[in-house]
Short mmCIF file of C-alpha atoms and ligand atoms in Angstrom, two decimals:
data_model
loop_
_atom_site.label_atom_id
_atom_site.label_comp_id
_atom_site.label_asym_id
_atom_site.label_seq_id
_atom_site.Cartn_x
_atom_site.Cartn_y
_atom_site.Cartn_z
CA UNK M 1 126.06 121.90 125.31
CA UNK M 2 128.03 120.06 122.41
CA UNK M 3 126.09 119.59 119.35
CA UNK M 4 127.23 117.21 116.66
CA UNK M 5 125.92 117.58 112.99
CA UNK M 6 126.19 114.98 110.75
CA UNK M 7 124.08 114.35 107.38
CA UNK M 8 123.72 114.15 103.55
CA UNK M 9 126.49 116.11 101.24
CA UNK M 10 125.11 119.85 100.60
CA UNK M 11 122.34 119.07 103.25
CA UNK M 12 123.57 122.31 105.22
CA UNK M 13 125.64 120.84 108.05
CA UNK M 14 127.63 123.43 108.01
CA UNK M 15 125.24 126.23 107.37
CA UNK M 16 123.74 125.38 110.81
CA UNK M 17 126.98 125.02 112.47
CA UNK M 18 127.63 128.49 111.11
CA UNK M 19 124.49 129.38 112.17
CA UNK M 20 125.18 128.27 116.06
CA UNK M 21 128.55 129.87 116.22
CA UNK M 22 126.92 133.40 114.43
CA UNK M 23 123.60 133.73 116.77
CA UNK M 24 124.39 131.49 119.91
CA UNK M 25 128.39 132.14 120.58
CA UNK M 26 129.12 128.08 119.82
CA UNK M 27 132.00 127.47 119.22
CA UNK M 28 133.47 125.73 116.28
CA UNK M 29 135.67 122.36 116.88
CA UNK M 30 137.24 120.51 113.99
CA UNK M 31 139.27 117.17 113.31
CA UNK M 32 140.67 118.73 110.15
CA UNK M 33 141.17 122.05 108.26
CA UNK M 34 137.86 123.40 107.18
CA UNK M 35 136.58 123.99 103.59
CA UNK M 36 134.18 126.03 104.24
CA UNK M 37 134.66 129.73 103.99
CA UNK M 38 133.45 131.52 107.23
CA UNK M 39 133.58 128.71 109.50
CA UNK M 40 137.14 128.90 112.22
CA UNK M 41 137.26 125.81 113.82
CA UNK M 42 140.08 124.75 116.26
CA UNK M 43 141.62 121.71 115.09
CA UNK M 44 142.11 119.10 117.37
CA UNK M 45 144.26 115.53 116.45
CA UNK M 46 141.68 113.12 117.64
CA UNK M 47 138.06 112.99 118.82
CA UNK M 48 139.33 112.10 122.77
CA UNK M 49 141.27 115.44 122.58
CA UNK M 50 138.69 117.47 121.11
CA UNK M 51 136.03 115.58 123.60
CA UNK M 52 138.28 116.40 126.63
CA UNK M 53 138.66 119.79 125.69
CA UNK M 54 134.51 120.24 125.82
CA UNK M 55 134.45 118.38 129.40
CA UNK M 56 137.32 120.47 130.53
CA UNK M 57 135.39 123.59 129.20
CA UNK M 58 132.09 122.53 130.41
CA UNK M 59 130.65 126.06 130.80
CA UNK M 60 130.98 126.68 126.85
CA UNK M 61 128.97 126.05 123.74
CA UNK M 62 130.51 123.87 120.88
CA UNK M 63 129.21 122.11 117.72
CA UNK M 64 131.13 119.90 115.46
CA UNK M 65 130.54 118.48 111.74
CA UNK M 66 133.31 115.79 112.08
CA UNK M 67 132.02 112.78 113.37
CA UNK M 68 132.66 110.12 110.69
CA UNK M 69 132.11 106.74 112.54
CA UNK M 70 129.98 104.96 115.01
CA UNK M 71 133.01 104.99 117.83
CA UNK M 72 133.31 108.41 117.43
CA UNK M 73 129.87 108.93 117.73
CA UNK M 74 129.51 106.74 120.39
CA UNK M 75 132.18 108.15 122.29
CA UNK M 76 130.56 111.36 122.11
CA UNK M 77 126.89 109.79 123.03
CA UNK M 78 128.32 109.13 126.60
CA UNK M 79 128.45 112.35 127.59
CA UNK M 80 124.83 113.65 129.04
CA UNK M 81 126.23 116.83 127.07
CA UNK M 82 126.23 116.14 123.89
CA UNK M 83 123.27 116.50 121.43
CA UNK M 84 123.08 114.63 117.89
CA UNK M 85 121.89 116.77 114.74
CA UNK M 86 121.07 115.05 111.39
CA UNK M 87 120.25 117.69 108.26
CA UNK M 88 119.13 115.99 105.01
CA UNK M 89 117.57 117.30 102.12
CA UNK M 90 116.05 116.81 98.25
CA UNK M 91 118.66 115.15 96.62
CA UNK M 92 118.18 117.55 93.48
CA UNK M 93 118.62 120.85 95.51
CA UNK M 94 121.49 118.85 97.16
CA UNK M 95 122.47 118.62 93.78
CA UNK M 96 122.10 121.93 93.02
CA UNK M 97 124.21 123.53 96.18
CA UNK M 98 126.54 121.11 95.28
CA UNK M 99 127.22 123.11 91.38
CA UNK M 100 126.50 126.12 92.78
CA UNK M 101 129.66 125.65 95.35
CA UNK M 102 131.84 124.13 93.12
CA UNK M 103 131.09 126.48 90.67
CA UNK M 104 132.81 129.19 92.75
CA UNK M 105 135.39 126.85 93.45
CA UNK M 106 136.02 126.33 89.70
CA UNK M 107 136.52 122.63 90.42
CA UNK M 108 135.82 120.03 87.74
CA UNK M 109 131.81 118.94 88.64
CA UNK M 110 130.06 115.54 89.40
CA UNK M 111 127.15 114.88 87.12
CA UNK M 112 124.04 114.18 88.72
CA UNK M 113 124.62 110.19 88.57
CA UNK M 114 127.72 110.56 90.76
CA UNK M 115 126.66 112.55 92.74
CA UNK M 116 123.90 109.92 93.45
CA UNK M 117 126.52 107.46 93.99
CA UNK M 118 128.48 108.84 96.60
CA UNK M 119 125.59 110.00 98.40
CA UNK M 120 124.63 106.39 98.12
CA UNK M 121 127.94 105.26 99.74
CA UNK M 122 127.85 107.30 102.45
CA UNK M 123 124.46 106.69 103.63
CA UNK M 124 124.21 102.88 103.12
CA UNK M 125 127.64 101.81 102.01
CA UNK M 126 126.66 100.62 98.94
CA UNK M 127 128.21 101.56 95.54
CA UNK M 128 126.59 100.21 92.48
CA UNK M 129 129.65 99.74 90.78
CA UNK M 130 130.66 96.59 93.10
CA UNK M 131 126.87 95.72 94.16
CA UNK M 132 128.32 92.22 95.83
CA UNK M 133 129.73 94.37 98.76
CA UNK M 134 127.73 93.68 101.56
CA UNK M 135 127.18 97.19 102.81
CA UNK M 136 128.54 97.60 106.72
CA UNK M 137 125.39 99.69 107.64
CA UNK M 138 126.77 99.72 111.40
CA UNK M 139 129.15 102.67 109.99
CA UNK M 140 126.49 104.19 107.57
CA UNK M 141 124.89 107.52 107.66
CA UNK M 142 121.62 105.96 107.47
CA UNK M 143 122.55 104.03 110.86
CA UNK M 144 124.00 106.95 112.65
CA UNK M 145 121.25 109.94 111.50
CA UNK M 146 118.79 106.57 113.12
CA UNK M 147 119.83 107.48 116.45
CA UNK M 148 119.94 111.30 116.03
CA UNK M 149 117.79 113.51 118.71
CA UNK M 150 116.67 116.02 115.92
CA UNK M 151 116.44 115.81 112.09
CA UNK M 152 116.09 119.04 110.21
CA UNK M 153 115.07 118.55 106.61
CA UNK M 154 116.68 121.41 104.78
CA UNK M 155 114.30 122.43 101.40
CA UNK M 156 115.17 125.84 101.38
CA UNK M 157 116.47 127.89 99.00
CA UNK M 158 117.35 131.42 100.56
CA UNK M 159 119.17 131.21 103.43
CA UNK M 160 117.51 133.34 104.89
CA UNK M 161 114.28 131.30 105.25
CA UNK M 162 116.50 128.30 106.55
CA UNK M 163 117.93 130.42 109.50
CA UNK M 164 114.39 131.36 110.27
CA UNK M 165 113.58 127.83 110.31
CA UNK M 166 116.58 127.12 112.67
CA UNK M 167 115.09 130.05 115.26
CA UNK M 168 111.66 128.52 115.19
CA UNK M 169 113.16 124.66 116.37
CA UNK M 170 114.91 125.83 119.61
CA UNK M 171 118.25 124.10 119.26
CA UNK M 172 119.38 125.17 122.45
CA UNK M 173 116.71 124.59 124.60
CA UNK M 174 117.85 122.66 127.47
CA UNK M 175 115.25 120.36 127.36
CA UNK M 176 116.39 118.46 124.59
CA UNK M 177 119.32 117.40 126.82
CA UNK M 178 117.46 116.87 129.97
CA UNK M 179 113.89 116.51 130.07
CA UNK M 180 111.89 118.12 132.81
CA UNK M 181 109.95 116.71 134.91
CA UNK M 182 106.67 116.78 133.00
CA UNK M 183 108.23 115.47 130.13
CA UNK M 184 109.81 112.76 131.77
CA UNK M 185 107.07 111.15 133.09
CA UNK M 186 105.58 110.83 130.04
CA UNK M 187 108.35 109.66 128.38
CA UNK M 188 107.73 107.00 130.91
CA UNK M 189 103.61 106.89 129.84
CA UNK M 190 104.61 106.17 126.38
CA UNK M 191 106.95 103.43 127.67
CA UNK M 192 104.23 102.04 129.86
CA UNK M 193 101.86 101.92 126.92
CA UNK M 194 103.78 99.50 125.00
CA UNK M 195 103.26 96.98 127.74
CA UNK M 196 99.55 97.45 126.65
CA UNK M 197 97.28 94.25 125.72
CA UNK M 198 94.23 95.53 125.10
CA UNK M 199 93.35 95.13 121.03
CA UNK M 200 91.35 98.42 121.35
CA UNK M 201 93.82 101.08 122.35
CA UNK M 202 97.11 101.85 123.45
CA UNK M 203 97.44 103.44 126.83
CA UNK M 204 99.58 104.01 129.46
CA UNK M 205 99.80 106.14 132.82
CA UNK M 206 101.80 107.12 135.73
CA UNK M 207 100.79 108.12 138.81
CA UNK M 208 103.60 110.30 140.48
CA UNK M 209 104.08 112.28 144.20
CA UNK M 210 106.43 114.40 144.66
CA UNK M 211 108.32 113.56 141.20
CA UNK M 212 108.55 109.90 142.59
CA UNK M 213 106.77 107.19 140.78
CA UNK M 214 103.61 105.70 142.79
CA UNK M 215 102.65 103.17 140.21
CA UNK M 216 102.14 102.72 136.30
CA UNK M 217 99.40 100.99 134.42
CA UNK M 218 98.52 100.07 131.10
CA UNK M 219 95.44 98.76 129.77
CA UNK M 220 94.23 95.51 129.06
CA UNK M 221 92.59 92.44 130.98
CA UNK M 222 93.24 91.92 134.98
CA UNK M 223 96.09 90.50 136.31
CA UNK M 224 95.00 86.54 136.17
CA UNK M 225 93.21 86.68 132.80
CA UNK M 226 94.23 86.14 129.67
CA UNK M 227 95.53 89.22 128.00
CA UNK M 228 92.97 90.50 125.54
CA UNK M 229 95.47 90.39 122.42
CA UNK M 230 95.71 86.52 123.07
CA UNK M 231 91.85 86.38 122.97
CA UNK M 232 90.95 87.13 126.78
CA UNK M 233 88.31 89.56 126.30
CA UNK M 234 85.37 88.20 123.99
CA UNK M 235 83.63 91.97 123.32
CA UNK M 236 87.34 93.75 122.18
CA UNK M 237 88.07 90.12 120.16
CA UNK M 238 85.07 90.69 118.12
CA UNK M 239 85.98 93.98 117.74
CA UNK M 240 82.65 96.03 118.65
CA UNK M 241 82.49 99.63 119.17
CA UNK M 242 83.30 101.69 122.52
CA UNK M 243 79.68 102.05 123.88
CA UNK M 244 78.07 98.62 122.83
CA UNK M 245 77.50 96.36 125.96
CA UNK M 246 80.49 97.89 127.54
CA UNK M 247 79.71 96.06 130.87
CA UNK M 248 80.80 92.77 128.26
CA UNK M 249 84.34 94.15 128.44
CA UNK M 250 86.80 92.72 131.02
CA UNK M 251 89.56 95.45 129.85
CA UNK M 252 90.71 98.03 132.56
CA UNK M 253 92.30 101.31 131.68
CA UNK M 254 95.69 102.22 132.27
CA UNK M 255 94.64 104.89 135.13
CA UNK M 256 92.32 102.29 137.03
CA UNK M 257 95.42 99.73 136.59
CA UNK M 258 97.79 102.26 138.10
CA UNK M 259 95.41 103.61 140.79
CA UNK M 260 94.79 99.51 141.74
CA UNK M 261 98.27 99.16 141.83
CA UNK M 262 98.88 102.25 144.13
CA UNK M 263 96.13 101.55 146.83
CA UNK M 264 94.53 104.30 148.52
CA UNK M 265 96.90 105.38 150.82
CA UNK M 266 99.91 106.00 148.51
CA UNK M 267 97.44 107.70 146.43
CA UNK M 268 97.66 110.35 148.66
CA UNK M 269 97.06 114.39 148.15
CA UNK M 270 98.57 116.10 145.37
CA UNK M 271 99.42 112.90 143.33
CA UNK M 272 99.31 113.54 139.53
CA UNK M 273 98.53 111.00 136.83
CA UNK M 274 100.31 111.33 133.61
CA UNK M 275 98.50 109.52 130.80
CA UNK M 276 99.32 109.52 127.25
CA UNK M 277 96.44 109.67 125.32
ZN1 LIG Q 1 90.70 94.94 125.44
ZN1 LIG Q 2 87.51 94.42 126.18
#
């Protein structure tokens, strides 16, 4: 697994990294020479090294906090490896990591209003002090943390509870990389359901043998009719409740659709219907 962290400044990127590296053996990868304290990194001179050097060591465990642009990212996204972390946080207990650190560091501070502003600029781009800018949100934060396949929202303030936190999410679980196949299939519900035309409810299903799709369904009028969003069914147009001359309704469910679909005989023995609601 190769876990990339990338969020707001003082968010804790590096506290999980740390935190990977400390309790699951990860190992630390770096495009420059770390700031922070405990963390070792090795260095590597450009993100197709350091991305070779995961595929090559497939069998390991690595997280980086140095991915600064959409190619980068996207370079990484390609590999069926790799898992995207965002970490954000309060922007006042950002704030206050942020004095707290540099504090130790005996560095001259950012007041609170700069602070703000660079956040700003790295999530949208944007600096107030030349507002005509157009922002490039395609290499934003806010862009990249959009496409991220966890988001931990760090509002602690001992460590100690935020580690706890981290234990409790399951990082590492495998299943965040590949689904099984439970959790495929109604992946592929969900996706069905957004097909649905019914004005009533949302619903999708699919009916799988032997982790092979059968058929799928989604609700709304019969094939032929208008689709009940575009005023094919008069009872869900008016909008009466479940239970009032139901036999007024032309809608079918999504499990009737996809059991239509199938036919008897590919119904078959042991078939399961995933549904999503
Ligand atoms: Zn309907
Ligand atoms: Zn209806």
């Amino acid at each position: 697994m190769f876990i990339g962290i990338i969020g707001t400044p003082c968010s804790g990127k590096h506290t999980v990294a740390g935190w990977l590296v400390k309790e699951h053996n990860f190992k630390a990868l770096s495009l420059c020479e770390s700031k922070h304290d405990d963390f070792h990194p090795l260095i590597f001179t450009s993100a197709e090294n350091l991305l070779l050097y995961v595929t090559e060591n497939w069998d390991d465990n690595f997280v980086t906090c140095d991915i600064d642009s959409e190619e980068i990212l996207a370079s990484y996204r390609r590999r069926p490896f790799f898992l995207l972390i965002a970490v954000d946080g309060p922007v006042m207990l950002r704030y206050e990591r942020y004095r707290n650190r540099k504090c130790k560091l005996e560095k001259p501070l950012q007041s609170l209003e700069q602070f703000i502003e660079s956040n700003d600029y790295s999530v949208f781009q944007y600096s107030s002090k030349s507002p005509s800018h157009s922002p490039s949100l395609s290499s934003s934060l806010y862009n990249m943390t959009s496409t991220s396949d966890l988001t931990i929202v760090n509002t602690f303030h001992e460590l100690s509870c935020f580690y706890s936190h981290l234990a409790a999410l399951e990082i590492t679980n495998n299943e965040r990389l590949r689904p099984m196949w439970d959790s495929y299939f109604m992946y592929m519900a969900d996706l069905a359901a957004k097909r649905s035309n019914c004005m009533k409810r949302r619903v999708g299903c699919i009916l799988v043998r032997n982790h092979r799709v059968v058929a799928t369904g989604y609700n709304g009028t019969p094939i032929g009719l208008k689709n009940c969003n575009e005023g094919g069914c008069p009872k869900c147009n008016l909008g009466s409740n479940c239970g009032d001359k139901s036999d007024s309704c032309l809608c079918l469910h999504a499990e009737e659709n996809a059991l239509l679909e199938a036919g008897r005989a590919r119904v078959g023995e042991e078939s399961i219907l995933y549904c999503n609601t």
